[in-house]
mmCIF file with all atom_site columns, C-alpha atoms in Angstrom:
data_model
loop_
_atom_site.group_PDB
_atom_site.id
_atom_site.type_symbol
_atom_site.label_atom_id
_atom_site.label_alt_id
_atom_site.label_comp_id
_atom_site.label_asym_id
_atom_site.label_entity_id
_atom_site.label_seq_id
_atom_site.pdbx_PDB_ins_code
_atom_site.Cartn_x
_atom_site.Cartn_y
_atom_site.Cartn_z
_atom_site.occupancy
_atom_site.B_iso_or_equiv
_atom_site.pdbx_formal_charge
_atom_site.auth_seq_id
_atom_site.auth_comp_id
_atom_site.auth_asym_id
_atom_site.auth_atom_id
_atom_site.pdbx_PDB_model_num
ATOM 1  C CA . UNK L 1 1  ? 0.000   0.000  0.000  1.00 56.00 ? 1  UNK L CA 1
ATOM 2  C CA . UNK L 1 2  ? 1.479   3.423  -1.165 1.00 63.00 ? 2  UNK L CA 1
ATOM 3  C CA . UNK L 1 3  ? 0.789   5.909  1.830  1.00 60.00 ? 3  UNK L CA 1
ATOM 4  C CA . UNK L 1 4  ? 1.459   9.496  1.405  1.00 59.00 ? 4  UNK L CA 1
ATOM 5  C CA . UNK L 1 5  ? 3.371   11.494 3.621  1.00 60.00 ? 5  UNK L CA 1
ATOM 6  C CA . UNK L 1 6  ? 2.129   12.923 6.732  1.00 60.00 ? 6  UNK L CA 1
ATOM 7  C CA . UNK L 1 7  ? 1.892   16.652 6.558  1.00 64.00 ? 7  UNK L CA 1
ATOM 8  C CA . UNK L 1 8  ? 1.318   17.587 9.576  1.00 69.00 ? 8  UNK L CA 1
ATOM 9  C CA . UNK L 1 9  ? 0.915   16.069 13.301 1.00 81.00 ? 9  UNK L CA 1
ATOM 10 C CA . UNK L 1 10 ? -1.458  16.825 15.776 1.00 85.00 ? 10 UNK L CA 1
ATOM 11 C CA . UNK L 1 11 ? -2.246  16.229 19.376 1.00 88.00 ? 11 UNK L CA 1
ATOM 12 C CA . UNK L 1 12 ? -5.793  16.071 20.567 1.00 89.00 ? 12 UNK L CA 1
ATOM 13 C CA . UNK L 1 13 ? -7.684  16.034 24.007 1.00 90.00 ? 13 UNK L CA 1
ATOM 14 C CA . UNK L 1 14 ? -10.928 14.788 24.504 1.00 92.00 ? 14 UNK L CA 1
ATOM 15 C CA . UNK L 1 15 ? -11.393 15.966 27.977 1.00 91.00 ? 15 UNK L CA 1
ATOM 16 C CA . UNK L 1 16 ? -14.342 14.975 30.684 1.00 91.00 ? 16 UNK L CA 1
ATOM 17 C CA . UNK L 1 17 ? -15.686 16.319 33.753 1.00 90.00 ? 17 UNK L CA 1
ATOM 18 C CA . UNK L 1 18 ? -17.043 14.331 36.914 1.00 91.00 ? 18 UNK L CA 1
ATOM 19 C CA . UNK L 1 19 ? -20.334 15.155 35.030 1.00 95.00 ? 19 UNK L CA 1
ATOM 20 C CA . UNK L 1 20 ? -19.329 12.925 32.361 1.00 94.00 ? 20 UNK L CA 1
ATOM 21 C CA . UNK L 1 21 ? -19.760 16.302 30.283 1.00 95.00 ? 21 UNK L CA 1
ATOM 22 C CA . UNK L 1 22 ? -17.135 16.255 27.138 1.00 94.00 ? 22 UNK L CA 1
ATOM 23 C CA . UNK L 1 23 ? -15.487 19.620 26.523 1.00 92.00 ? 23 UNK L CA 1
ATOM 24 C CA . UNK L 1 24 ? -15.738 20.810 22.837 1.00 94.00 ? 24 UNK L CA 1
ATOM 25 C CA . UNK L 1 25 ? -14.088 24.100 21.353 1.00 90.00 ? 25 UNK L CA 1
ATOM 26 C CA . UNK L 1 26 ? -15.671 26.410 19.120 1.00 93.00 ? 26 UNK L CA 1
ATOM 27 C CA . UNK L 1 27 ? -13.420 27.403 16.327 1.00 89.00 ? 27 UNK L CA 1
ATOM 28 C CA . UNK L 1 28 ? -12.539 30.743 15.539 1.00 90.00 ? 28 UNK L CA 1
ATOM 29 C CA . UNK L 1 29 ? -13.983 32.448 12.242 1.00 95.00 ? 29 UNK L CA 1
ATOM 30 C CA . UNK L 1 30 ? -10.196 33.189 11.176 1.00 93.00 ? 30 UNK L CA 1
ATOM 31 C CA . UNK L 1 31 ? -9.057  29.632 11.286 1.00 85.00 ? 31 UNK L CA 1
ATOM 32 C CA . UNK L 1 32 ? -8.185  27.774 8.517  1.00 83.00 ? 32 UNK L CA 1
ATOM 33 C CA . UNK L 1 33 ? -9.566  24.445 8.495  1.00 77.00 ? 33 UNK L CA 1
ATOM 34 C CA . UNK L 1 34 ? -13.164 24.106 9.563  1.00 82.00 ? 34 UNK L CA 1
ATOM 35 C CA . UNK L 1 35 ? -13.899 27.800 11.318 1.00 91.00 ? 35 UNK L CA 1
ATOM 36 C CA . UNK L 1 36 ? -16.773 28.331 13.548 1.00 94.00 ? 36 UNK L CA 1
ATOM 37 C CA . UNK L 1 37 ? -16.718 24.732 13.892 1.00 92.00 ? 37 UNK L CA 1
ATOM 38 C CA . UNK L 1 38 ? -16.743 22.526 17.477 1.00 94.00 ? 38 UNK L CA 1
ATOM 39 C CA . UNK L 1 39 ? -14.424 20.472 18.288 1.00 90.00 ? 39 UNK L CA 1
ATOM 40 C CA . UNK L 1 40 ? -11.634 19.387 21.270 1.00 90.00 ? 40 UNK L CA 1
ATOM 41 C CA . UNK L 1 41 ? -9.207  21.109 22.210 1.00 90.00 ? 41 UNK L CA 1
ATOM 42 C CA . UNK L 1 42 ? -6.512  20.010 20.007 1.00 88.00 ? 42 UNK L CA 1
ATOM 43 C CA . UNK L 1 43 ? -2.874  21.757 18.742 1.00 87.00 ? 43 UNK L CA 1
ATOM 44 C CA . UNK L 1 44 ? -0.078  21.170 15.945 1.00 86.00 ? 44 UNK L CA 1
ATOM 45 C CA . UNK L 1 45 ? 3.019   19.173 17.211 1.00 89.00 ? 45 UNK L CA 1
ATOM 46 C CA . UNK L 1 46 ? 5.925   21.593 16.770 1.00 91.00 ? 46 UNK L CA 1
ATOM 47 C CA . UNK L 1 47 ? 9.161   20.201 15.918 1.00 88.00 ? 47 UNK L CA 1
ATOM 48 C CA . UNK L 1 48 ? 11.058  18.737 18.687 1.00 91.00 ? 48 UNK L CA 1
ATOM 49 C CA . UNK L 1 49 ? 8.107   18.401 20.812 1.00 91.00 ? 49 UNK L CA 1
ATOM 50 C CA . UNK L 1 50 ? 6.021   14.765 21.896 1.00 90.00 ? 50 UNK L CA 1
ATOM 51 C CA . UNK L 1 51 ? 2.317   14.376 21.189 1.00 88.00 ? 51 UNK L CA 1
ATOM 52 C CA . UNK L 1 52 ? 2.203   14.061 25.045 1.00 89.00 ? 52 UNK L CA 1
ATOM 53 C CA . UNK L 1 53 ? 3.621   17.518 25.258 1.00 92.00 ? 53 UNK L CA 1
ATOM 54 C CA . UNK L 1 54 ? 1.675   19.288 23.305 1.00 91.00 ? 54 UNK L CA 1
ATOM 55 C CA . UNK L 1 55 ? -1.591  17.755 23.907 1.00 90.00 ? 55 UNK L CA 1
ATOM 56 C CA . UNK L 1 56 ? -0.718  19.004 27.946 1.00 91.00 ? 56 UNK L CA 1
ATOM 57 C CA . UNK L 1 57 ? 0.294   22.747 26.363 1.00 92.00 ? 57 UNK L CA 1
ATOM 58 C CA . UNK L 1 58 ? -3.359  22.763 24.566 1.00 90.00 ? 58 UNK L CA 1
ATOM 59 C CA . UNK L 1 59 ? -4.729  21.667 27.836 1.00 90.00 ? 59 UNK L CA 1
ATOM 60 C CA . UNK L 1 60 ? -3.134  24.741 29.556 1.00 90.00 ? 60 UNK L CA 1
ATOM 61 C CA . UNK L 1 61 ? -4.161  26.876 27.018 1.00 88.00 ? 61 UNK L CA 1
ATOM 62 C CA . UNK L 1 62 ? -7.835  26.056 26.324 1.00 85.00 ? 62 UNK L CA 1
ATOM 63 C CA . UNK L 1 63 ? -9.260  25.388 30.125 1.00 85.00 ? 63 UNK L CA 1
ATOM 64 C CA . UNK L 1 64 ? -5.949  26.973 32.249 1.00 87.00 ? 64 UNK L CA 1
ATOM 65 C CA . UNK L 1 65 ? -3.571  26.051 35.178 1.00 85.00 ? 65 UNK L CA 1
ATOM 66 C CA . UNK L 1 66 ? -6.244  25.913 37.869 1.00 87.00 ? 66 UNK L CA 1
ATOM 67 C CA . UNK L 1 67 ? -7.795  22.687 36.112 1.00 82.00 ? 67 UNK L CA 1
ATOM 68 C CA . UNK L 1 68 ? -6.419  19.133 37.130 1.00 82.00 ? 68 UNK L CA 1
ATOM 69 C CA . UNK L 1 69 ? -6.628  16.431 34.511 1.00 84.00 ? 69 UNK L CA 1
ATOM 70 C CA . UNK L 1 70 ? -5.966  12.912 34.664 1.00 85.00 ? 70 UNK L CA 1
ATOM 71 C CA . UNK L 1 71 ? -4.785  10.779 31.715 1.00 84.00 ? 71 UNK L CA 1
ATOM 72 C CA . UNK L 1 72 ? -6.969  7.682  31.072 1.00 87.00 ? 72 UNK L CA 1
ATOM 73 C CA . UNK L 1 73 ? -5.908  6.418  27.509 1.00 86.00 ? 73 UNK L CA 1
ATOM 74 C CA . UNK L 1 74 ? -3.069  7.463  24.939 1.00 86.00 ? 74 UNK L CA 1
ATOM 75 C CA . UNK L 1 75 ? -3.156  5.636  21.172 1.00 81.00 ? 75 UNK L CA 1
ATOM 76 C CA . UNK L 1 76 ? -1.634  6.426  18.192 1.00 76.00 ? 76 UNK L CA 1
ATOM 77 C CA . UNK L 1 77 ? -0.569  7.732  15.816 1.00 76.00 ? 77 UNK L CA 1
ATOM 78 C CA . UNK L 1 78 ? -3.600  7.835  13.579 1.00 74.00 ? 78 UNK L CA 1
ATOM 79 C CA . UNK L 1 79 ? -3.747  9.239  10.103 1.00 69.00 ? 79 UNK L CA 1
ATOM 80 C CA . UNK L 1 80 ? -6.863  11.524 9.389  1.00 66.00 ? 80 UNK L CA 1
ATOM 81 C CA . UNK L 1 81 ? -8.766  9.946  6.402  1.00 68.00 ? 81 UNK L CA 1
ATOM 82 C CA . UNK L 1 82 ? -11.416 12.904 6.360  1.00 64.00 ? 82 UNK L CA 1
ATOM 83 C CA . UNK L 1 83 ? -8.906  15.823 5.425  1.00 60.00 ? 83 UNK L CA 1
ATOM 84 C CA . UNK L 1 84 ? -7.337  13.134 2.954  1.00 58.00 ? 84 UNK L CA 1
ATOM 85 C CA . UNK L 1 85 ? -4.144  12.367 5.232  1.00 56.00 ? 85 UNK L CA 1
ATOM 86 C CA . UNK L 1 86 ? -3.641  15.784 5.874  1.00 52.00 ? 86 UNK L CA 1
#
């Protein structure tokens, strides 16, 4: 099986509260893939940086510091067949 390239690598949270509420994101109207959109709070993997570190950074970012979160599951890497393995 010929598999393109990955072009680009993502981390992404799907976060829950004692509630068993999921936390989704709206997307801004500037971004570029799928704006005004929900989804979870997710982030590009920079260079020199884990999955496991930047999924925590996007944490931080989207709910803050004063939050605790527990990790329950990890799994992939998974390539995205709905933006065509992009």
């Amino acid at each position: 099986m010929n598999v393109p390239p990955t072009k680009a690598r993502f981390a992404i949270n799907v976060i829950e509260n004692c509630n068993n509420q999921i936390l989704l994101i709206k997307r801004s109207p500037e971004a570029k893939m799928q704006p005004c959109r929900w989804g979870f709070p997710a982030g590009h993997i920079e260079d020199q940086e884990t999955p496991a570190e930047c999924a925590e950074l996007e944490r931080h970012e989207e709910i803050g510091d004063q939050h605790t979160a527990s990790l329950i599951r990890s799994f992939g890497p998974m390539r995205d067949t709905f933006y065509g393995g992009i």
